Short mmCIF file of C-alpha atoms in Angstrom, two decimals:
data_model
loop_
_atom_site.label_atom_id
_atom_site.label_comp_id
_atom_site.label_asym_id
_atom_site.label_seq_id
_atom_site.Cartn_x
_atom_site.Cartn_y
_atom_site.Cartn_z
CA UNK A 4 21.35 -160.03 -102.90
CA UNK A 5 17.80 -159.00 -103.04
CA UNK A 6 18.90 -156.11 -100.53
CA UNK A 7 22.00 -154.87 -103.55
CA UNK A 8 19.40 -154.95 -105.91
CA UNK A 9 16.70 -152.64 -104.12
CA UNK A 10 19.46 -150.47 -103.44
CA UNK A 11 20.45 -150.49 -106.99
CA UNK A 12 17.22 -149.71 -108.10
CA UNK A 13 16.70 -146.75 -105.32
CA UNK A 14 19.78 -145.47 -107.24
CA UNK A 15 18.83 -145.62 -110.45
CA UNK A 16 15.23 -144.14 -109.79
CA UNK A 17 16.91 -141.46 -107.56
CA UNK A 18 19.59 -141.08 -110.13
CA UNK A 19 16.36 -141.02 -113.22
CA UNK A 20 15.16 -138.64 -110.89
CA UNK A 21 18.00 -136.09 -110.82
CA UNK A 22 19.44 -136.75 -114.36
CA UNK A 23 19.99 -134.66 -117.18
CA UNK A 24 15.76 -133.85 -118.48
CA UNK A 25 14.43 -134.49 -115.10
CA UNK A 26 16.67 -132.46 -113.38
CA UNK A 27 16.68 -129.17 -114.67
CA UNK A 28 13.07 -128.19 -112.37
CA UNK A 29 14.72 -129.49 -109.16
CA UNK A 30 17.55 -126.70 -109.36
CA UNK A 31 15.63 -123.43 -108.70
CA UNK A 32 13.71 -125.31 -105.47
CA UNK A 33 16.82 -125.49 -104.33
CA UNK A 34 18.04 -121.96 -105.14
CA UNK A 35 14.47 -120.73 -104.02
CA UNK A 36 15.54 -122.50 -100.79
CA UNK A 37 18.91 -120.74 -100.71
CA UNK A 38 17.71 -117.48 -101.46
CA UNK A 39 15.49 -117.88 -98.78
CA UNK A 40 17.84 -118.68 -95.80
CA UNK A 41 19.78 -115.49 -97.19
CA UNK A 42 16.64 -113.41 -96.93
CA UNK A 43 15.98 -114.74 -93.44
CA UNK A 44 19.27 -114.46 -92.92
CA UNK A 45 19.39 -110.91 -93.88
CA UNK A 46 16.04 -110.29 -92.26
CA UNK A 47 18.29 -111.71 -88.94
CA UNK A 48 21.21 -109.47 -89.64
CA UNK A 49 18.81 -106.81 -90.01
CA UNK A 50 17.21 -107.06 -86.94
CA UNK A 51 19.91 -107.33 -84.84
CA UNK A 52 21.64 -104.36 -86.26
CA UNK A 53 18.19 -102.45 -85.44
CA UNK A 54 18.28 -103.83 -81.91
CA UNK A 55 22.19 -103.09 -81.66
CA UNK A 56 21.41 -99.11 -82.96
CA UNK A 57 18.34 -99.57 -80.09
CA UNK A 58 21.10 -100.66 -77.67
CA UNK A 59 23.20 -97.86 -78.72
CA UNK A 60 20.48 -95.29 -78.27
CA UNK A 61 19.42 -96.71 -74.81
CA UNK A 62 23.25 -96.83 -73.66
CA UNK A 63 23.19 -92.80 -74.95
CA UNK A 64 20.40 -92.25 -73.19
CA UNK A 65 21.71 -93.71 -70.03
CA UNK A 66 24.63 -92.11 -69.95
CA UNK A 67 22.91 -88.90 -70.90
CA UNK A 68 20.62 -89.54 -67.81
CA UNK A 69 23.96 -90.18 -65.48
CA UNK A 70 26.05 -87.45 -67.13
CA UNK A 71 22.69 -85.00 -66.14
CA UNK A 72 22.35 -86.83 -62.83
CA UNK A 73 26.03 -85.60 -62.19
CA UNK A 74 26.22 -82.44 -63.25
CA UNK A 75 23.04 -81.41 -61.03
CA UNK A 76 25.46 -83.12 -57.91
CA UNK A 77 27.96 -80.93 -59.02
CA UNK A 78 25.69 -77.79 -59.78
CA UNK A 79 23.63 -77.89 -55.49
CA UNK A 80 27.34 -78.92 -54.25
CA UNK A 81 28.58 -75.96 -55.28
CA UNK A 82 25.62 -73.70 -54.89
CA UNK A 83 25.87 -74.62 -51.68
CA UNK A 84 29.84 -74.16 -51.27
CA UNK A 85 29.16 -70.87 -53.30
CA UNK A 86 26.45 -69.57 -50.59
CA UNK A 87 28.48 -70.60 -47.48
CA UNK A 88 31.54 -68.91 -49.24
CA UNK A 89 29.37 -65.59 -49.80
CA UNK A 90 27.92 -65.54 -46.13
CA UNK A 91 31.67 -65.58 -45.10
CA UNK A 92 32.23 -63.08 -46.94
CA UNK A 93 29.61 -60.79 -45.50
CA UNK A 94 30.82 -61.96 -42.15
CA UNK A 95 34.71 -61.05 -42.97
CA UNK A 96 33.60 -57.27 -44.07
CA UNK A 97 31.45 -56.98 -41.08
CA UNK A 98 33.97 -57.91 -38.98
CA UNK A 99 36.18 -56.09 -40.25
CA UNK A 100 34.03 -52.75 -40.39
CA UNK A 101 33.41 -53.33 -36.35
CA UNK A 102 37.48 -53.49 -36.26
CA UNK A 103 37.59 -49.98 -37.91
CA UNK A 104 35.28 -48.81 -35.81
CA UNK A 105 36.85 -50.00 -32.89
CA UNK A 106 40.28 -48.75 -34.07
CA UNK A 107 38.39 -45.49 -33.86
CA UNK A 108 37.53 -45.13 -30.69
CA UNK A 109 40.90 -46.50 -29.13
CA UNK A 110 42.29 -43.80 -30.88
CA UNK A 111 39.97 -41.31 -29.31
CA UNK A 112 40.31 -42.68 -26.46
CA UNK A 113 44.43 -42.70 -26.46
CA UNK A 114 44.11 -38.85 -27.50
CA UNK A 115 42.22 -38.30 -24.19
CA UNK A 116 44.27 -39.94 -22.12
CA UNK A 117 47.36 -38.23 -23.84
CA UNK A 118 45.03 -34.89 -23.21
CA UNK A 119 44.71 -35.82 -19.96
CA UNK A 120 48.41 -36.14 -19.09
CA UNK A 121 48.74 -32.30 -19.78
CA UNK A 122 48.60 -30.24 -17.15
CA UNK A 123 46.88 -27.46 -18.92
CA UNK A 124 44.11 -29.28 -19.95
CA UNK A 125 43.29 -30.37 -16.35
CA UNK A 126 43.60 -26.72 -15.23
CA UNK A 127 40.91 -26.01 -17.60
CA UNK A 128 38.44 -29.22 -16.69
CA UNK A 129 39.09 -28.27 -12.97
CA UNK A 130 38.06 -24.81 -13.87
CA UNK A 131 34.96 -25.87 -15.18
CA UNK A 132 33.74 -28.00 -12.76
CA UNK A 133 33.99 -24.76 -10.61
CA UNK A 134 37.49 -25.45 -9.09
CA UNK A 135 40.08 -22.71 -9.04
CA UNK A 136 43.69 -22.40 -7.78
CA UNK A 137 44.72 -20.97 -4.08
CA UNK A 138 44.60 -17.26 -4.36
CA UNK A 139 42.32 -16.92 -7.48
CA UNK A 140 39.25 -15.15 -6.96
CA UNK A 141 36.64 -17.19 -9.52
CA UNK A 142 33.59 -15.34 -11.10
CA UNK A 143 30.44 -16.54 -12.15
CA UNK A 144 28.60 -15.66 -15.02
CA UNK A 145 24.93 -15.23 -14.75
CA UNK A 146 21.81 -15.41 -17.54
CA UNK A 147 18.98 -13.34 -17.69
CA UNK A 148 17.02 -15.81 -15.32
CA UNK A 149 19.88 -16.34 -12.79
CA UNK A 150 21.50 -18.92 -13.50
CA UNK A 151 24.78 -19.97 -13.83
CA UNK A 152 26.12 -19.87 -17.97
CA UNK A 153 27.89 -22.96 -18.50
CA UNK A 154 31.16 -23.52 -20.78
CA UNK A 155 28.94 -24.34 -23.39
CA UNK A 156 26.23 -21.56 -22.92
CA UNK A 157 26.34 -18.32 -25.90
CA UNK A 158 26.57 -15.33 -25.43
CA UNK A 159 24.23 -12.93 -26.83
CA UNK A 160 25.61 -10.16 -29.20
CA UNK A 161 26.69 -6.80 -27.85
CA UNK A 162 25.13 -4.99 -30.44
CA UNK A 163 21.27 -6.35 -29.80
CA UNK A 164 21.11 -6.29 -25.94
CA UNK A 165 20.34 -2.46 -25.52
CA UNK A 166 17.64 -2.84 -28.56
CA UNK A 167 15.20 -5.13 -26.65
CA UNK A 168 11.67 -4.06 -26.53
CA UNK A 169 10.88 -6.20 -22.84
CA UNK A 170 11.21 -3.87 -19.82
CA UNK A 171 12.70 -5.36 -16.67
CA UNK A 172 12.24 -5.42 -13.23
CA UNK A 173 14.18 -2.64 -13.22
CA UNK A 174 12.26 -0.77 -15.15
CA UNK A 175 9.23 -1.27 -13.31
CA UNK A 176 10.92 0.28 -10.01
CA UNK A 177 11.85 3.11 -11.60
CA UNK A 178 8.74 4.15 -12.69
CA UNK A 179 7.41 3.23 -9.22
CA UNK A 180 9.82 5.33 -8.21
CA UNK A 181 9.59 8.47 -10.22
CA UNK A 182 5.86 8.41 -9.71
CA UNK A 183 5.67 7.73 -5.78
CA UNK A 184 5.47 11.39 -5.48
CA UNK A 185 2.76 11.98 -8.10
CA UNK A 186 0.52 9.41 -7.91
CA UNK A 187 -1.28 8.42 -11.71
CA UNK A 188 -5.32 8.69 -12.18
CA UNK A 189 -4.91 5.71 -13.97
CA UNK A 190 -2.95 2.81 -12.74
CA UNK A 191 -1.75 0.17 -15.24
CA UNK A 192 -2.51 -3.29 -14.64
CA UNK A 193 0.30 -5.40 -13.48
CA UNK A 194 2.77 -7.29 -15.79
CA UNK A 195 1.18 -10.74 -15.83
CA UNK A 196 4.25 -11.91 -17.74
CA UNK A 197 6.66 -11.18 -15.10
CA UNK A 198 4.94 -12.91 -12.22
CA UNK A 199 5.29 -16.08 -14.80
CA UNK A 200 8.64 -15.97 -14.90
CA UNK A 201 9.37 -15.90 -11.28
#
């Protein structure tokens, strides 16, 4: 019983406590309470949306980093492929420059052979190696110093051999000649040039 009764009272005070007139200050401590679990809990909310948008920004910047990271892969692989395709290139046209050439010169070649195969043109090469059919009597052309003109040698022109200003050996014995009988006082001196060219 004596435990009912200190219960009783506890009641009572606590309800004297919280009644009508006594009651009316303990309202906004509790309110002042609430509001401020909702401002921590807003103060929460707010800093875990800043740390989500931080998140977000670090995920961007990560992929960012990996998107770069790929593209500069991408960008040497195919600088590379790009460099090997380009040398090929230069390789292709060379070789197909040295094919042209080549082309060429089987061509030539076939043409001589075909030249060859003509009688004619044999006559002629045999001639000029000095070779001439049975019964033909061959001739040689000299040059001024004696020697044999070749198939390739040119002639001078017609109208400027008599109008040389050089005398010849020729000349020289003539004179000798038409003077044997009547001997100069003065004798020349003798043609220097002439004994360097034999």
């Amino acid at each position: 019983m004596a435990d009912e009764r200190r219960s009783t009272r506890g009641r009572s005070a606590a309800r004297g406590r919280s009644g009508p007139g006594r009651g009316a200050p303990a309202r906004p401590a509790k309110q002042q309470k609430i509001e401020r679990r909702q401002a921590q809990r807003e103060r929460i909310s707010a800093l875990a949306e800043t740390r989500a948008e931080e998140k977000r920004r670090s995920r961007l910047t990560g992929r960012a980093a990996i998107l770069v990271l790929v593209l500069a892969v991408l960008a040497v692989s195919f600088a590379s492929s790009l460099r090997a395709y380009l040398q090929q290139r230069s390789h292709i046209d060379e070789l197909r420059s040295t094919i042209v050439e080549r082309e060429a010169a089987i061509k030539d070649l076939q043409d001589e052979k075909d030249r060859w195969q003509d009688p004619a043109y044999v006559a002629q090469q045999a001639r000029e190696l000095g070779y001439v059919p049975v019964g033909d009597t061959p001739f040689i052309v000299l040059d001024k110093d004696g020697q044999p003109l070749g198939s390739t040698a040119d002639l001078a022109d017609p109208a400027s051999v008599g109008s040389t200003d050089q005398r010849t050996w020729i000349d020289d014995l003539w004179t000798s000649d038409k003077v044997a009988g009547n001997p100069p006082t003065k004798i020349p001196p003798p043609p220097s040039r002439h004994l360097k060219d034999r």
